[in-house]
mmCIF file of C-alpha atoms in Angstrom:
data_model
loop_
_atom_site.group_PDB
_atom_site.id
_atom_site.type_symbol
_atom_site.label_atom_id
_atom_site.label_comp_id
_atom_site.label_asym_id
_atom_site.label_seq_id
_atom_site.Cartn_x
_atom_site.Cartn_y
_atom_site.Cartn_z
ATOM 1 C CA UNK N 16 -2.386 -4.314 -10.052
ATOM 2 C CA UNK N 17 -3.418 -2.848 -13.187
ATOM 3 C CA UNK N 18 -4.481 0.621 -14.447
ATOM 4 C CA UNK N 19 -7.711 2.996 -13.817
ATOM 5 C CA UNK N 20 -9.865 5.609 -15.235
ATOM 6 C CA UNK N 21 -8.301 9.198 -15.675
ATOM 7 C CA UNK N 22 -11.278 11.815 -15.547
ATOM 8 C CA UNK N 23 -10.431 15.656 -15.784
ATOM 9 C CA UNK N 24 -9.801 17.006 -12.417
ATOM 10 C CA UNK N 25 -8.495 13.564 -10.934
ATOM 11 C CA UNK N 26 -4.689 13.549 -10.271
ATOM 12 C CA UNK N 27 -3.225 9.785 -8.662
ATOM 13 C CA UNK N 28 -3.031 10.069 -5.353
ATOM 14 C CA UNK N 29 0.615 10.283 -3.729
ATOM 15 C CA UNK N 30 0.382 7.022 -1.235
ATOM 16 C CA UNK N 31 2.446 6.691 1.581
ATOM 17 C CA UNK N 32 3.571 4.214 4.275
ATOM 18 C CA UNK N 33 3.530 5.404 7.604
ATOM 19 C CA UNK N 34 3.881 2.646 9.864
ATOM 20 C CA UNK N 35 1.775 -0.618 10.840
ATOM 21 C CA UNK N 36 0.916 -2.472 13.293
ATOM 22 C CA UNK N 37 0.965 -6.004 13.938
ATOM 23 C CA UNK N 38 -2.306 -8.592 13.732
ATOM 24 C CA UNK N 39 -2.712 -11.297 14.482
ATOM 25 C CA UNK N 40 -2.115 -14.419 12.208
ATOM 26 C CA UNK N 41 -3.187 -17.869 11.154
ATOM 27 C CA UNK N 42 -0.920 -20.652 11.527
ATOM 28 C CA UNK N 43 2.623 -19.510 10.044
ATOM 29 C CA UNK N 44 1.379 -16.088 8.143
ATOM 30 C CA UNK N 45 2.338 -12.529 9.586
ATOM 31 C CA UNK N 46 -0.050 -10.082 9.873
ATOM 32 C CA UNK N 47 0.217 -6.431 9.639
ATOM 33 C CA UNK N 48 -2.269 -3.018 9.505
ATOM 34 C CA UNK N 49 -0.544 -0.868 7.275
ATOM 35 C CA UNK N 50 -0.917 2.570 7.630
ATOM 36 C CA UNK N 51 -1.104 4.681 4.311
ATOM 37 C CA UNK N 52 -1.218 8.278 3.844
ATOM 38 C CA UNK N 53 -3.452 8.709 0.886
ATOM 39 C CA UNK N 54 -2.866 12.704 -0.278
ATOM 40 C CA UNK N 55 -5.574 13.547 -3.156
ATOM 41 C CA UNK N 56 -3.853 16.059 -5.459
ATOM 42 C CA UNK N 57 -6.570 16.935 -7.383
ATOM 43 C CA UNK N 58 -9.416 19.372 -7.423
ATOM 44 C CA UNK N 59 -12.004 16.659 -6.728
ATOM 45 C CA UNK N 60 -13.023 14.810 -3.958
ATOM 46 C CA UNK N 61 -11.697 10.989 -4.683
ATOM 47 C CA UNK N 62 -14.855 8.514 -3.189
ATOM 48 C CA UNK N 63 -13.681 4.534 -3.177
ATOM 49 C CA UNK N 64 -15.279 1.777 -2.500
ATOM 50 C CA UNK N 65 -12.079 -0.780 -1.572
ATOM 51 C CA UNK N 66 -8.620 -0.728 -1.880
ATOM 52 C CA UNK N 67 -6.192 -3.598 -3.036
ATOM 53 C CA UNK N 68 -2.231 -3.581 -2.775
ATOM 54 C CA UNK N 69 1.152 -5.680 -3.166
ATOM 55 C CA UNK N 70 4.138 -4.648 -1.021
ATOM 56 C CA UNK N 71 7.573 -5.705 -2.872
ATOM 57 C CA UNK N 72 10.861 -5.495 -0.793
ATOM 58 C CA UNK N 73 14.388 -5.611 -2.515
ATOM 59 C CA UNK N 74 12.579 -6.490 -5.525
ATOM 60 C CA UNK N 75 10.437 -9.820 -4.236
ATOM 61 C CA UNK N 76 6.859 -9.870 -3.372
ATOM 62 C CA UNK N 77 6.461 -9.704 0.752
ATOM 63 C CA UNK N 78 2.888 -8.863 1.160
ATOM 64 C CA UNK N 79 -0.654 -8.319 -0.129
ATOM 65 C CA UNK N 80 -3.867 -7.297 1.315
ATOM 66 C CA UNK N 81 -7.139 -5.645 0.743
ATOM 67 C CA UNK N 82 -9.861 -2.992 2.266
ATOM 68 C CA UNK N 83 -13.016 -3.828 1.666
ATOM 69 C CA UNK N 84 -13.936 -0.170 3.435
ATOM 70 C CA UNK N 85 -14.735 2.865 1.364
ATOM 71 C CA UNK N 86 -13.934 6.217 2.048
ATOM 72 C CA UNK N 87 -13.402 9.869 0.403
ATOM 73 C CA UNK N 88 -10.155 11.795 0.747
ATOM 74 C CA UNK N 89 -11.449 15.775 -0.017
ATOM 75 C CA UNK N 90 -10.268 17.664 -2.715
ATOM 76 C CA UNK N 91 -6.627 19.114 -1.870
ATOM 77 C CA UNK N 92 -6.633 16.465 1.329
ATOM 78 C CA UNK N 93 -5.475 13.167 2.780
ATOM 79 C CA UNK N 94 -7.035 10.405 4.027
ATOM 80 C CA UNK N 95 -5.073 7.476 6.605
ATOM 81 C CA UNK N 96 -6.029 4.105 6.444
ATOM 82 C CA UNK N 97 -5.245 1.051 8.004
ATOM 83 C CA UNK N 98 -4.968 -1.672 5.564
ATOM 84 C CA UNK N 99 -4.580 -5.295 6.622
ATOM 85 C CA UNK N 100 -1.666 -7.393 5.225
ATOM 86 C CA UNK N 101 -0.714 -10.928 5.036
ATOM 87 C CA UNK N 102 3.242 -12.167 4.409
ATOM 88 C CA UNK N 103 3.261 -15.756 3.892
ATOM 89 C CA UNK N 104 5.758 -17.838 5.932
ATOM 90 C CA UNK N 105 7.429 -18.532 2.199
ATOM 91 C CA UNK N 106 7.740 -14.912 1.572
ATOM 92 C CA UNK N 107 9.051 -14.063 4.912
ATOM 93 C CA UNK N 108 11.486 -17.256 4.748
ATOM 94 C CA UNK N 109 13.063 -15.790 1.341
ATOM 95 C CA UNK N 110 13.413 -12.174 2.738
ATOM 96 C CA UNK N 111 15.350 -13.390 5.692
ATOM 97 C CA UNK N 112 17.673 -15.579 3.608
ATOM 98 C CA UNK N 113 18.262 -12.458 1.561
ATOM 99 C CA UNK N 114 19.231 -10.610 4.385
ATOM 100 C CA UNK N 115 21.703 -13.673 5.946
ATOM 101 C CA UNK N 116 23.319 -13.737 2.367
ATOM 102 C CA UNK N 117 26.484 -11.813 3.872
ATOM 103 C CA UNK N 118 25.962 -8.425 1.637
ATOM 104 C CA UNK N 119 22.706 -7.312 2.788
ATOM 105 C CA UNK N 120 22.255 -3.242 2.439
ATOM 106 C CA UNK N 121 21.373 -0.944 5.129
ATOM 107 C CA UNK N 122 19.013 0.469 3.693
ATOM 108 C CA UNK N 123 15.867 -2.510 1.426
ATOM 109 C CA UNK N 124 14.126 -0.865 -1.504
ATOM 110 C CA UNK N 125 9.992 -1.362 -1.515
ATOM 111 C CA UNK N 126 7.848 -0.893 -3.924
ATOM 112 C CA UNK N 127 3.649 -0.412 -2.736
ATOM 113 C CA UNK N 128 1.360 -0.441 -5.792
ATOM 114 C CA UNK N 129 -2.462 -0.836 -5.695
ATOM 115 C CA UNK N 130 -5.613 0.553 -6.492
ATOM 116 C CA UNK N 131 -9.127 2.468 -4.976
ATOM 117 C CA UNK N 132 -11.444 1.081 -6.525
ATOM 118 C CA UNK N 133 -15.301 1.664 -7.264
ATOM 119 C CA UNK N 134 -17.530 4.403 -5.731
ATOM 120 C CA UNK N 135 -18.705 7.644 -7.537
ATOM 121 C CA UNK N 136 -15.686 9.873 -8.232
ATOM 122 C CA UNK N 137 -17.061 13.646 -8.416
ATOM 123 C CA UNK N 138 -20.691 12.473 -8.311
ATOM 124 C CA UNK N 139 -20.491 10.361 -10.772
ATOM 125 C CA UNK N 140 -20.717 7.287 -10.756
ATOM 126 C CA UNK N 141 -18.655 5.299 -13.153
ATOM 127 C CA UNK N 142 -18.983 1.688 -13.238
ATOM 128 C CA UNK N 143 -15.615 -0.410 -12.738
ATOM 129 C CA UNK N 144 -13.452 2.943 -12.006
ATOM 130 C CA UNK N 145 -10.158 2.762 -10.207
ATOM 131 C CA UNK N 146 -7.306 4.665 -9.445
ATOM 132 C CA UNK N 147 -4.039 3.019 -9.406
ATOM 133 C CA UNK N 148 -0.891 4.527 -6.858
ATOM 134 C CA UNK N 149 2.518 3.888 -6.559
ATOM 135 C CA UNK N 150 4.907 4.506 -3.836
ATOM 136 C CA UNK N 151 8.934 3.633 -3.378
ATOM 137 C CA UNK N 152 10.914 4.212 -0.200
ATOM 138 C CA UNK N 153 13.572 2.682 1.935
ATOM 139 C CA UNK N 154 13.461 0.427 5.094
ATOM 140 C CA UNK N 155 16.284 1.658 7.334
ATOM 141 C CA UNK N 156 17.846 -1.850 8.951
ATOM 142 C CA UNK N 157 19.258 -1.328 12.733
ATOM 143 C CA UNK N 158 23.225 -1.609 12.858
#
C-alpha cells in the first residue's frame, strides 16, 4: 500500500491484530471488524485522518478494508481500532481449497500492511502524509 513521510521524532507504528468480529455482509462477501493494536513508538503524538489495509494469508490476498475515522495514538501509547473488512467469496473459495489440498499447516502465515493517512502529525500539518505499518503472525488452525 505504498510508503509515507518520515519526520524526526516519528517511528512506524508496531500494528497488531487482536481479534475481530463478524459484520454483516452483502450477498456472498464476509465481513469482519478487525481489531488492531496501533502502539506509537515515537516521541510524538501520531494524528490520522483514515486508515487503509490488505490482509494476506499463506501468501494470497484474503481481505481489504478501510477507516474513514481519524484518531491520535499519544506519544509512547496505543490506540485500538476496529477496522471493517471485506473477503470476497473468490478469496475465501481459494483459501479453503488451500486448506483441503491434503498438506495444509497448523499454523497459516499473514501478512497486514497499510497505512494512516492524512491529519497533522506533531501540529503540523503536512499535506498527503502517511505512515505505512506492517505486521506478520500466525493463525493457529484447531486439530
Amino acid at each position: 500500500l505504498g510508503g509515507g513521510t518520515s519526520l524526526p521524532g516519528m517511528e512506524p507504528p508496531r500494528v497488531s491484530s487482536v481479534g475481530g468480529e463478524r459484520l454483516r455482509g452483502e450477498g456472498r462477501e464476509l465481513r469482519l471488524a478487525l481489531k488492531l493494536r496501533v502502539q506509537n513508538m515515537g516521541s510524538m503524538p501520531l494524528t490520522f485522518d483514515g486508515l487503509a489495509l490488505d490482509l494476506d494469508v499463506t501468501g494470497r490476498r484474503l481481505a481489504s478494508g478501510v477507516l474513514p475515522d481519524g484518531g491520535t495514538v499519544p506519544r509512547y501509547g496505543e490506540l485500538v481500532l476496529a477496522v471493517p473488512v471485506t473477503v470476497s467469496a473468490t478469496a475465501a473459495v481459494r483459501q479453503m481449497l488451500g486448506l483441503l489440498d491434503g498438506s495444509a499447516p497448523r499454523e497459516l502465515p499473514y501478512v497486514l500492511r497499510g497505512r494512516l493517512s492524512g491529519g497533522p502529525v506533531a501540529g503540523m500539518s503536512v499535506l498527503g502524509a502517511s505512515v505505512a505499518f506492517t505486521a506478520e503472525g500466525s493463525l493457529q488452525l484447531p486439530r
